[in-house]
Coordinates of C-alpha atoms in Angstrom, one line a residue:
M612 CA -0.4 9.1 11.8
S613 CA 0.5 9.7 8.3
H614 CA 3.8 7.8 7.8
K615 CA 3.7 6.8 4.1
R616 CA 6.2 7.9 1.7
I617 CA 4.3 10.3 -0.5
P618 CA 5.0 12.9 -3.1
K619 CA 5.7 16.4 -1.8
R620 CA 2.4 18.4 -1.3
K621 CA 1.4 21.7 0.0
A622 CA -0.4 22.0 3.3
A623 CA -4.1 22.2 3.0
F624 CA -5.1 22.7 6.6
A625 CA -4.1 25.7 8.6
A626 CA -2.1 24.6 11.7
G627 CA -4.2 23.3 14.4
T628 CA -7.4 22.9 12.3
V629 CA -9.5 20.1 13.6
V630 CA -11.7 17.9 11.4
A631 CA -15.2 16.9 12.1
L632 CA -15.6 13.4 13.6
G633 CA -18.3 11.3 15.0
A634 CA -16.9 8.4 17.1
A635 CA -15.4 7.8 20.5
A636 CA -14.5 11.4 20.6
I637 CA -15.4 14.7 18.9
L638 CA -12.6 17.4 18.7
L639 CA -14.2 20.3 20.4
P640 CA -14.2 23.9 19.1
N641 CA -11.2 26.0 20.0
A642 CA -11.5 27.8 23.1
N643 CA -11.0 31.6 22.8
A644 CA -7.4 32.9 23.0
S645 CA -6.1 34.5 26.2
Q646 CA -8.3 37.4 27.2
D647 CA -6.7 40.3 29.1
G648 CA -10.0 41.6 30.7
S649 CA -10.9 45.3 31.3
S650 CA -8.6 47.8 32.5
N651 CA -10.1 48.3 36.0
D652 CA -8.3 47.0 39.0
A653 CA -10.7 44.1 39.7
A654 CA -10.5 42.8 36.2
A655 CA -6.8 43.1 36.1
I656 CA -6.3 40.4 38.6
A657 CA -9.2 38.2 37.5
P658 CA -8.3 34.8 36.2
K659 CA -7.8 34.8 32.4
T660 CA -9.7 32.5 29.9
L661 CA -7.1 30.4 28.4
K662 CA -6.7 27.5 25.9
A663 CA -5.0 24.4 27.5
T664 CA -1.8 25.0 25.7
D665 CA -1.7 28.6 26.8
A666 CA -2.4 27.6 30.3
S667 CA 0.7 25.2 30.1
D668 CA 2.8 28.1 28.9
L669 CA 1.6 30.3 31.8
A670 CA 2.2 27.6 34.3
S671 CA 5.9 27.3 33.1
Q672 CA 6.3 31.0 33.4
L673 CA 4.8 31.1 36.9
E674 CA 7.0 28.1 38.0
E675 CA 10.0 30.3 37.2
L676 CA 8.6 33.5 38.6
L677 CA 7.4 32.1 42.0
G678 CA 10.3 29.7 42.6
D679 CA 9.9 27.5 45.8
A680 CA 6.4 29.1 46.3
F681 CA 5.2 27.3 43.2
A682 CA 3.4 24.0 44.2
G683 CA 2.1 22.8 40.9
S684 CA -0.8 23.8 38.7
Y685 CA -3.7 22.3 36.8
Y686 CA -6.2 23.4 34.0
D687 CA -9.8 23.8 34.9
S688 CA -11.6 22.8 31.7
D689 CA -15.0 24.0 32.8
S690 CA -13.9 27.6 33.5
Q691 CA -11.0 27.4 31.1
Q692 CA -8.6 28.8 33.8
L693 CA -5.3 27.9 35.1
V694 CA -5.2 27.1 38.9
V695 CA -1.9 27.6 40.5
N696 CA -1.0 26.0 43.9
V697 CA 1.2 28.3 46.0
I698 CA 3.0 28.0 49.3
S699 CA 2.7 31.6 50.5
G700 CA 3.5 31.5 54.1
D701 CA 3.7 35.1 55.3
N702 CA 4.5 36.4 51.8
N703 CA 1.3 37.5 50.2
N704 CA 3.2 38.9 47.2
V705 CA 3.4 35.4 45.5
V706 CA -0.4 35.3 45.5
V707 CA -0.6 38.7 44.0
Q708 CA 2.0 37.9 41.4
A709 CA 0.1 34.7 40.3
K710 CA -3.1 36.6 40.1
K711 CA -1.7 39.4 38.1
A712 CA -0.4 36.9 35.6
G713 CA -3.9 35.7 35.1
A714 CA -4.0 32.5 37.2
K715 CA -6.6 31.4 39.8
V716 CA -4.7 30.9 43.0
R717 CA -5.0 28.2 45.6
E718 CA -2.9 28.1 48.8
V719 CA -1.8 24.5 49.7
D720 CA 0.2 22.7 52.2
N721 CA 2.5 20.4 50.3
S722 CA 5.5 22.0 48.3
L723 CA 6.9 20.4 45.2
T724 CA 10.0 19.6 47.3
E725 CA 8.0 17.7 49.9
L726 CA 6.0 15.8 47.2
A727 CA 9.3 14.8 45.5
A728 CA 10.6 13.5 48.8
G729 CA 7.5 11.5 49.2
A730 CA 8.0 10.0 45.6
K731 CA 11.6 9.2 46.5
T732 CA 10.4 7.2 49.6
L733 CA 8.1 5.2 47.3
K734 CA 10.9 4.5 44.9
E735 CA 13.1 3.2 47.8
E736 CA 10.6 1.2 49.6
A737 CA 7.9 0.2 47.2
T738 CA 9.2 -0.2 43.7
I739 CA 7.0 -3.1 43.0
P740 CA 5.9 -4.3 39.3
G741 CA 2.3 -3.3 38.9
T742 CA 2.5 0.1 40.8
S743 CA 2.7 3.7 39.8
W744 CA 2.7 7.1 41.4
A745 CA 2.3 10.7 40.1
V746 CA 1.7 14.0 41.7
D747 CA -1.9 15.2 41.4
P748 CA -1.9 18.9 41.7
R749 CA -5.7 19.0 42.0
T750 CA -5.4 17.2 45.5
N751 CA -1.9 18.4 46.2
K752 CA -1.0 14.7 46.9
I753 CA 0.8 11.8 45.4
L754 CA -1.6 9.5 43.7
V755 CA -0.4 5.8 44.1
T756 CA -2.1 3.1 42.0
A757 CA -1.6 -0.7 42.3
D758 CA -2.8 -3.0 39.6
S759 CA -4.5 -6.4 40.0
T760 CA -1.2 -8.3 40.4
V761 CA -0.3 -6.5 43.5
T762 CA -1.7 -8.7 46.2
G763 CA -0.5 -10.3 49.6
D764 CA 2.8 -9.0 50.9
K765 CA 3.2 -6.7 47.9
W766 CA 0.0 -5.0 48.7
N767 CA 0.9 -4.7 52.4
T768 CA 4.2 -3.1 51.5
I769 CA 2.8 -0.5 49.2
E770 CA -0.2 0.2 51.5
S771 CA 2.1 0.6 54.5
T772 CA 4.5 3.0 52.8
V773 CA 1.6 5.2 51.7
K774 CA 0.2 5.2 55.3
N775 CA 3.6 6.2 56.6
L776 CA 3.6 9.1 54.2
G777 CA 0.4 10.3 55.8
S778 CA -3.1 10.9 54.3
D779 CA -2.2 14.5 53.6
M780 CA 0.6 13.5 51.4
A781 CA -0.4 10.3 49.5
T782 CA -3.4 8.3 48.6
I783 CA -3.7 4.8 47.1
K784 CA -6.2 3.2 44.8
K785 CA -6.6 -0.2 43.1
S786 CA -6.7 -0.7 39.3
A787 CA -8.7 -3.7 37.9
G788 CA -6.3 -4.2 35.1
T789 CA -2.6 -4.9 34.7
F790 CA 0.1 -2.4 33.9
K791 CA 1.7 -3.4 30.6
T792 CA 3.2 -1.9 27.5
F793 CA 0.8 -1.7 24.6
V794 CA 2.8 -3.7 21.9
S795 CA 1.2 -6.7 20.1
G796 CA 1.3 -8.6 16.9
G797 CA -1.0 -7.2 14.1
D798 CA -0.7 -4.4 11.6
A799 CA 0.3 -0.7 11.8
I800 CA 4.1 -0.4 11.9
F801 CA 5.9 -3.7 12.2
G802 CA 9.2 -4.9 13.5
G803 CA 10.4 -8.4 14.6
G804 CA 6.9 -9.7 15.0
A805 CA 5.9 -6.6 17.1
R806 CA 3.2 -4.1 16.3
C807 CA 3.2 -0.6 17.3
S808 CA 1.9 2.9 16.3
L809 CA 3.8 5.8 14.8
G810 CA 3.6 8.9 16.9
F811 CA 4.8 12.0 15.2
N812 CA 7.0 12.7 12.2
V813 CA 10.1 14.7 13.0
T814 CA 13.3 15.9 11.6
A815 CA 16.5 14.4 13.2
A816 CA 19.4 16.4 14.2
D817 CA 21.3 15.6 11.0
G818 CA 18.2 16.8 8.9
S819 CA 17.0 13.4 7.8
P820 CA 13.2 12.5 8.1
A821 CA 12.3 10.4 11.1
F822 CA 9.4 9.6 13.5
L823 CA 8.9 9.2 17.2
T824 CA 7.4 6.1 18.7
A825 CA 7.6 4.2 22.1
G826 CA 10.9 3.3 23.3
H827 CA 9.8 -0.3 24.2
C828 CA 9.0 -0.6 20.4
G829 CA 12.4 0.7 19.6
V830 CA 14.2 -2.0 21.7
A831 CA 11.8 -4.7 20.4
A832 CA 13.1 -4.4 16.8
E833 CA 15.7 -2.5 14.8
Q834 CA 13.8 -2.2 11.5
W835 CA 10.2 -1.3 11.0
S836 CA 7.8 -1.7 8.1
D837 CA 4.5 0.0 7.2
T838 CA 2.9 -3.3 6.2
Q839 CA 2.9 -6.7 7.9
D840 CA 5.8 -8.8 6.5
G841 CA 6.6 -5.9 4.3
Q842 CA 10.0 -4.4 3.4
P843 CA 11.5 -2.2 6.1
I844 CA 11.0 1.5 5.6
A845 CA 12.8 2.9 8.8
T846 CA 15.6 2.0 11.2
V847 CA 15.9 2.7 14.9
D848 CA 18.5 5.3 15.6
Q849 CA 17.9 5.8 19.3
A850 CA 15.6 4.1 21.9
T851 CA 15.1 4.6 25.7
F852 CA 13.3 2.0 27.8
P853 CA 13.0 1.3 30.6
G854 CA 14.6 4.2 32.7
D855 CA 14.3 7.8 32.1
G856 CA 11.4 7.6 29.5
D857 CA 9.8 5.4 26.9
F858 CA 10.7 6.9 23.4
A859 CA 12.5 6.0 20.3
L860 CA 13.8 8.0 17.2
V861 CA 13.4 5.9 14.0
K862 CA 14.9 7.3 10.8
Y863 CA 13.3 6.7 7.3
D864 CA 15.6 4.6 5.2
D865 CA 14.9 6.8 2.1
P866 CA 16.3 10.3 2.8
A867 CA 13.8 11.7 0.2
T868 CA 10.8 10.6 2.3
Q869 CA 8.3 13.3 2.8
A870 CA 6.8 13.0 6.3
P871 CA 3.9 15.4 6.9
S872 CA 3.4 16.8 10.4
E873 CA -0.1 15.6 11.0
V874 CA -2.1 12.8 12.7
N875 CA -4.3 10.5 10.7
V876 CA -7.5 10.4 12.7
G877 CA -9.4 8.0 10.3
G878 CA -11.9 8.4 7.5
G879 CA -9.3 10.1 5.4
Q880 CA -9.0 13.0 7.8
T881 CA -6.0 14.4 9.5
V882 CA -5.2 16.9 12.2
A883 CA -2.2 19.2 11.4
I884 CA 0.5 19.3 14.2
S885 CA 2.0 22.7 14.5
Q886 CA 4.0 22.5 17.8
A887 CA 5.1 20.4 20.8
A888 CA 3.6 21.4 24.1
D889 CA 3.9 20.2 27.8
A890 CA 0.9 18.5 29.3
E891 CA -1.3 20.2 31.9
V892 CA -3.3 18.3 34.6
G893 CA -7.0 18.7 33.7
A894 CA -6.4 19.4 30.0
Q895 CA -8.4 17.4 27.4
V896 CA -6.4 15.4 25.1
F897 CA -6.8 13.0 22.3
R898 CA -5.0 9.8 21.4
M899 CA -4.7 8.0 18.1
G900 CA -3.5 4.4 17.8
S901 CA -3.6 1.7 15.2
T902 CA -5.7 -0.7 17.3
T903 CA -8.5 1.4 18.7
G904 CA -8.4 4.6 16.6
L905 CA -9.4 7.8 18.3
A906 CA -10.1 8.2 22.0
D907 CA -10.1 11.2 24.4
G908 CA -9.8 12.0 28.1
Q909 CA -8.0 14.1 30.5
V910 CA -4.5 14.6 31.9
L911 CA -4.5 13.2 35.5
G912 CA -0.9 13.6 36.7
L913 CA 2.7 14.5 35.7
D914 CA 6.1 13.1 36.3
A915 CA 4.6 9.7 36.7
T916 CA 6.6 6.7 37.6
V917 CA 5.4 3.3 36.4
N918 CA 6.8 0.0 37.4
Y919 CA 6.3 -2.2 34.3
P920 CA 7.2 -5.9 34.4
E921 CA 10.2 -4.9 32.2
G922 CA 11.4 -2.3 34.5
T923 CA 10.7 1.0 36.0
V924 CA 10.0 4.2 33.7
T925 CA 10.0 7.7 35.0
G926 CA 8.7 11.1 33.8
L927 CA 5.5 10.0 32.2
I928 CA 2.1 11.7 31.8
Q929 CA -0.9 9.9 33.5
T930 CA -4.3 10.1 31.9
D931 CA -7.7 8.4 31.9
V932 CA -7.5 8.0 28.1
C933 CA -8.0 4.2 27.1
A934 CA -5.6 2.3 25.0
E935 CA -4.9 -1.3 24.0
P936 CA -2.1 -3.5 22.6
G937 CA -0.9 -2.2 19.3
D938 CA -1.5 1.5 20.3
S939 CA 2.0 1.7 21.7
G940 CA 3.9 4.8 20.4
G941 CA 0.8 6.5 19.1
S942 CA 0.0 10.2 19.2
L943 CA -1.3 12.2 22.2
F944 CA -2.3 15.6 21.1
T945 CA -4.7 18.5 21.8
Q946 CA -7.6 19.7 19.7
D947 CA -5.6 22.8 18.7
G948 CA -2.8 20.8 17.0
S949 CA -0.2 20.5 19.8
A950 CA 1.8 17.2 20.1
I951 CA 1.8 16.2 23.8
G952 CA 2.8 12.6 24.2
L953 CA 3.6 9.1 22.9
T954 CA 1.5 6.1 24.2
S955 CA 3.6 4.1 26.7
G956 CA 1.3 1.5 28.5
G957 CA -1.2 1.2 31.3
S958 CA -4.1 -0.9 32.4
G959 CA -7.6 -1.7 31.2
D960 CA -8.9 -1.4 27.6
C961 CA -11.3 0.8 25.6
T962 CA -14.3 -1.2 27.1
A963 CA -13.6 -1.1 30.7
G964 CA -11.4 2.0 30.7
G965 CA -8.3 2.3 32.9
E966 CA -5.1 4.3 33.3
T967 CA -2.8 5.1 30.3
F968 CA 0.7 6.6 30.6
F969 CA 2.4 8.6 27.9
Q970 CA 5.9 9.7 27.1
P971 CA 6.1 13.6 27.0
V972 CA 7.0 14.7 23.4
T973 CA 9.0 17.7 24.6
T974 CA 11.3 15.5 26.7
A975 CA 11.7 13.0 23.9
L976 CA 12.5 15.7 21.2
Q977 CA 15.2 17.2 23.6
A978 CA 16.7 13.9 24.3
V979 CA 17.1 12.8 20.7
G980 CA 17.9 16.1 19.3
A981 CA 15.0 16.2 16.8
T982 CA 12.5 18.9 15.8
L983 CA 8.8 18.4 15.3
G984 CA 7.6 18.3 11.7
A985 CA 9.4 17.8 8.4
G986 CA 10.5 21.2 7.2
D987 CA 8.9 21.9 3.9
A988 CA 7.1 18.5 3.8
A989 CA 3.3 18.5 3.8
G990 CA 1.9 19.8 6.9
G991 CA 5.4 20.8 8.2
A992 CA 4.9 24.4 8.1
G993 CA 4.3 26.3 11.4
A994 CA 1.1 28.0 12.4
G995 CA 2.3 31.3 11.0
D996 CA 3.4 29.9 7.6
D997 CA 1.5 31.5 4.7
Q998 CA 1.3 28.2 2.9
A999 CA -0.8 26.6 5.6
G1000 CA -4.5 26.6 4.6
G1001 CA -4.1 28.9 1.6
E1002 CA -2.2 26.9 -1.0
E1003 CA -3.6 24.5 -3.7
A1004 CA -4.7 21.2 -2.4
G1005 CA -4.1 19.3 -5.6
A1006 CA -6.0 19.3 -9.1
G1007 CA -6.7 23.0 -8.7
D1008 CA -9.2 22.6 -5.8
E1009 CA -8.4 25.1 -3.0
A1010 CA -9.0 24.2 0.6
G1011 CA -8.6 27.3 2.5
A1012 CA -9.4 27.6 6.2
G1013 CA -13.0 26.9 6.8
G1014 CA -13.6 25.7 3.3
D1015 CA -15.2 22.3 2.4
V1016 CA -12.5 19.6 2.2
G1017 CA -13.4 16.1 1.0
A1018 CA -17.2 16.8 0.9
G1019 CA -17.8 16.4 -2.9
A1020 CA -21.1 17.1 -4.7
G1021 CA -23.7 14.6 -3.7
E1022 CA -21.6 13.2 -0.9
E1023 CA -23.4 12.6 2.4
A1024 CA -22.6 14.6 5.5
G1025 CA -25.3 13.0 7.5
A1026 CA -28.7 14.5 8.1
G1027 CA -27.8 17.4 5.8
G1028 CA -24.7 18.1 7.8
D1029 CA -21.6 19.8 6.3
A1030 CA -18.7 17.3 5.9
S1031 CA -16.1 20.1 5.6
A1032 CA -13.1 20.4 7.8
S1033 CA -14.1 23.7 9.3
P1034 CA -12.9 23.7 13.0
G1035 CA -15.5 22.6 15.5
E1036 CA -18.2 21.3 13.0
E1037 CA -19.5 17.9 14.1
V1038 CA -20.4 14.9 11.9
G1039 CA -22.6 12.5 13.9
A1040 CA -21.7 8.9 14.6
G1041 CA -22.2 6.8 11.6
Q1042 CA -22.4 9.7 9.2
E1043 CA -20.3 9.7 6.0
V1044 CA -17.3 12.2 5.6
G1045 CA -16.6 12.4 1.8
G1046 CA -18.7 9.5 0.7
E1047 CA -16.7 8.6 -2.5
E1048 CA -13.6 6.4 -3.0
A1049 CA -10.3 8.0 -3.0
G1050 CA -9.9 8.4 -6.7
G1051 CA -9.0 11.9 -7.4
D1052 CA -11.1 13.8 -4.7
V1053 CA -9.3 16.0 -2.3
I1054 CA -9.2 14.1 1.1
G1055 CA -8.2 16.2 4.0
G1056 CA -6.5 18.7 1.7
E1057 CA -4.4 16.3 -0.3
E1058 CA -5.1 14.7 -3.7
A1059 CA -5.7 11.0 -3.3
G1060 CA -5.8 10.0 -7.0
N1061 CA -3.3 7.9 -9.0
G1062 CA -3.2 5.0 -6.4
Q1063 CA -1.7 7.2 -3.7
E1064 CA -2.4 6.1 -0.2
T1065 CA -4.8 8.2 2.0
G1066 CA -5.2 7.4 5.6
N1067 CA -6.2 3.7 5.4
G1068 CA -4.5 3.1 2.1
A1069 CA -5.3 3.4 -1.5
G1070 CA -8.6 1.9 -2.7
D1071 CA -10.2 2.2 0.7
A1072 CA -13.4 4.2 0.6
A1073 CA -12.7 7.7 2.0
G1074 CA -16.3 7.9 3.2
D1075 CA -15.9 5.1 5.8
A1076 CA -18.5 6.1 8.5
A1077 CA -17.0 8.5 10.9
G1078 CA -18.6 6.6 13.6
D1079 CA -16.4 3.7 12.9
A1080 CA -13.2 5.7 13.1
A1081 CA -12.4 4.8 16.7
G1082 CA -12.7 1.1 16.1
Q1083 CA -10.6 0.8 12.8
T1084 CA -7.1 -0.1 12.3
H1085 CA -5.2 2.7 10.6
N1086 CA -1.9 2.3 8.9

């Protein structure tokens, strides 16, 4: 995440533009926007083809429309359709309503009220460190997970509680790792000997520049620096952990700080963040952290409860995206530039895999009273702002949408490939993206000359192999 204090610049990427990367994950081309289908009656109730963020919006609308009949939803990434669970009973009208709205409808047995009651039972009878539970709308059940520390009587307790709920209500699985928050010593953002990752730049309620990170980072230290043992650049304003979330608002000490609304994904490349959105089960998401770089995966469950050693945290997003110590607070986002979550914790690592939980950004923003982005700061313009993608990118070089960004003359794009930032174009693992040092070239739409820091810092080669992006430490 770009969090350096930099001169004011114009946005050079259209909101949601995705850079080409070859590493642990490739940001895939945008799916087509919602399609209405033909005007005949059969097509009018056929499921719409949707982007994941559009599916999330439709799910919210249907939850309000269907009321108690709504029993959760998930995104089918293969068909690019929203699947909505309904409790229809004798009322076939709810099925018709959901279909007319563009969703694929599935009738299920467990209502959200019944699933919530099951989760309440787990909280009362099986709040054991090393356990978690979340509703999985794909199975219409509660998925309970126990890590490697849950043995003996603890395992017997959680297993018997799940058994009493019934196999039609809950399932249980073992995780090979240990649930923990992902904070460690190292470099990225630093406070009190702890190392975390910056999530998203925001504007606080009083108009001052700030950023979001994990709450367990916010309670670990009050002041944070962007270099190890460096001078503090930001101070914690609010922090929640454990309890109803894992998020912190950290205000920049310099009120003139320009904090671009973008995620640094390595190799001098960034992804513009244009909005905050709710997660949808089944949607593909990308995580950026200072330890492991870029990784991708799917949303597995919502409203997850995690029993960390430090205490219980509720309302999280469960995913199969990997993460490691130092990634705490890092960005979870979609390929179209929507902010989804902040890295909280989980089990495993980026070799063996495991579960990772995220704090929803929408909940954090509401709780701290902040808004995503930085107003007129670089990258802060919304998707409809004329300045995004059409303004000068420094030194007179334009970087309009689809134009080559960072691929100067003679620079390698790998096997004759194009290293531009056009959406959906791929640069294979190990290929170079802009193979010259940051000394005046336009990197990701911003001028990197005059000693200004770009992604990994001034003087770093902007042409670091894209295949190394996921394994590098990014400041």
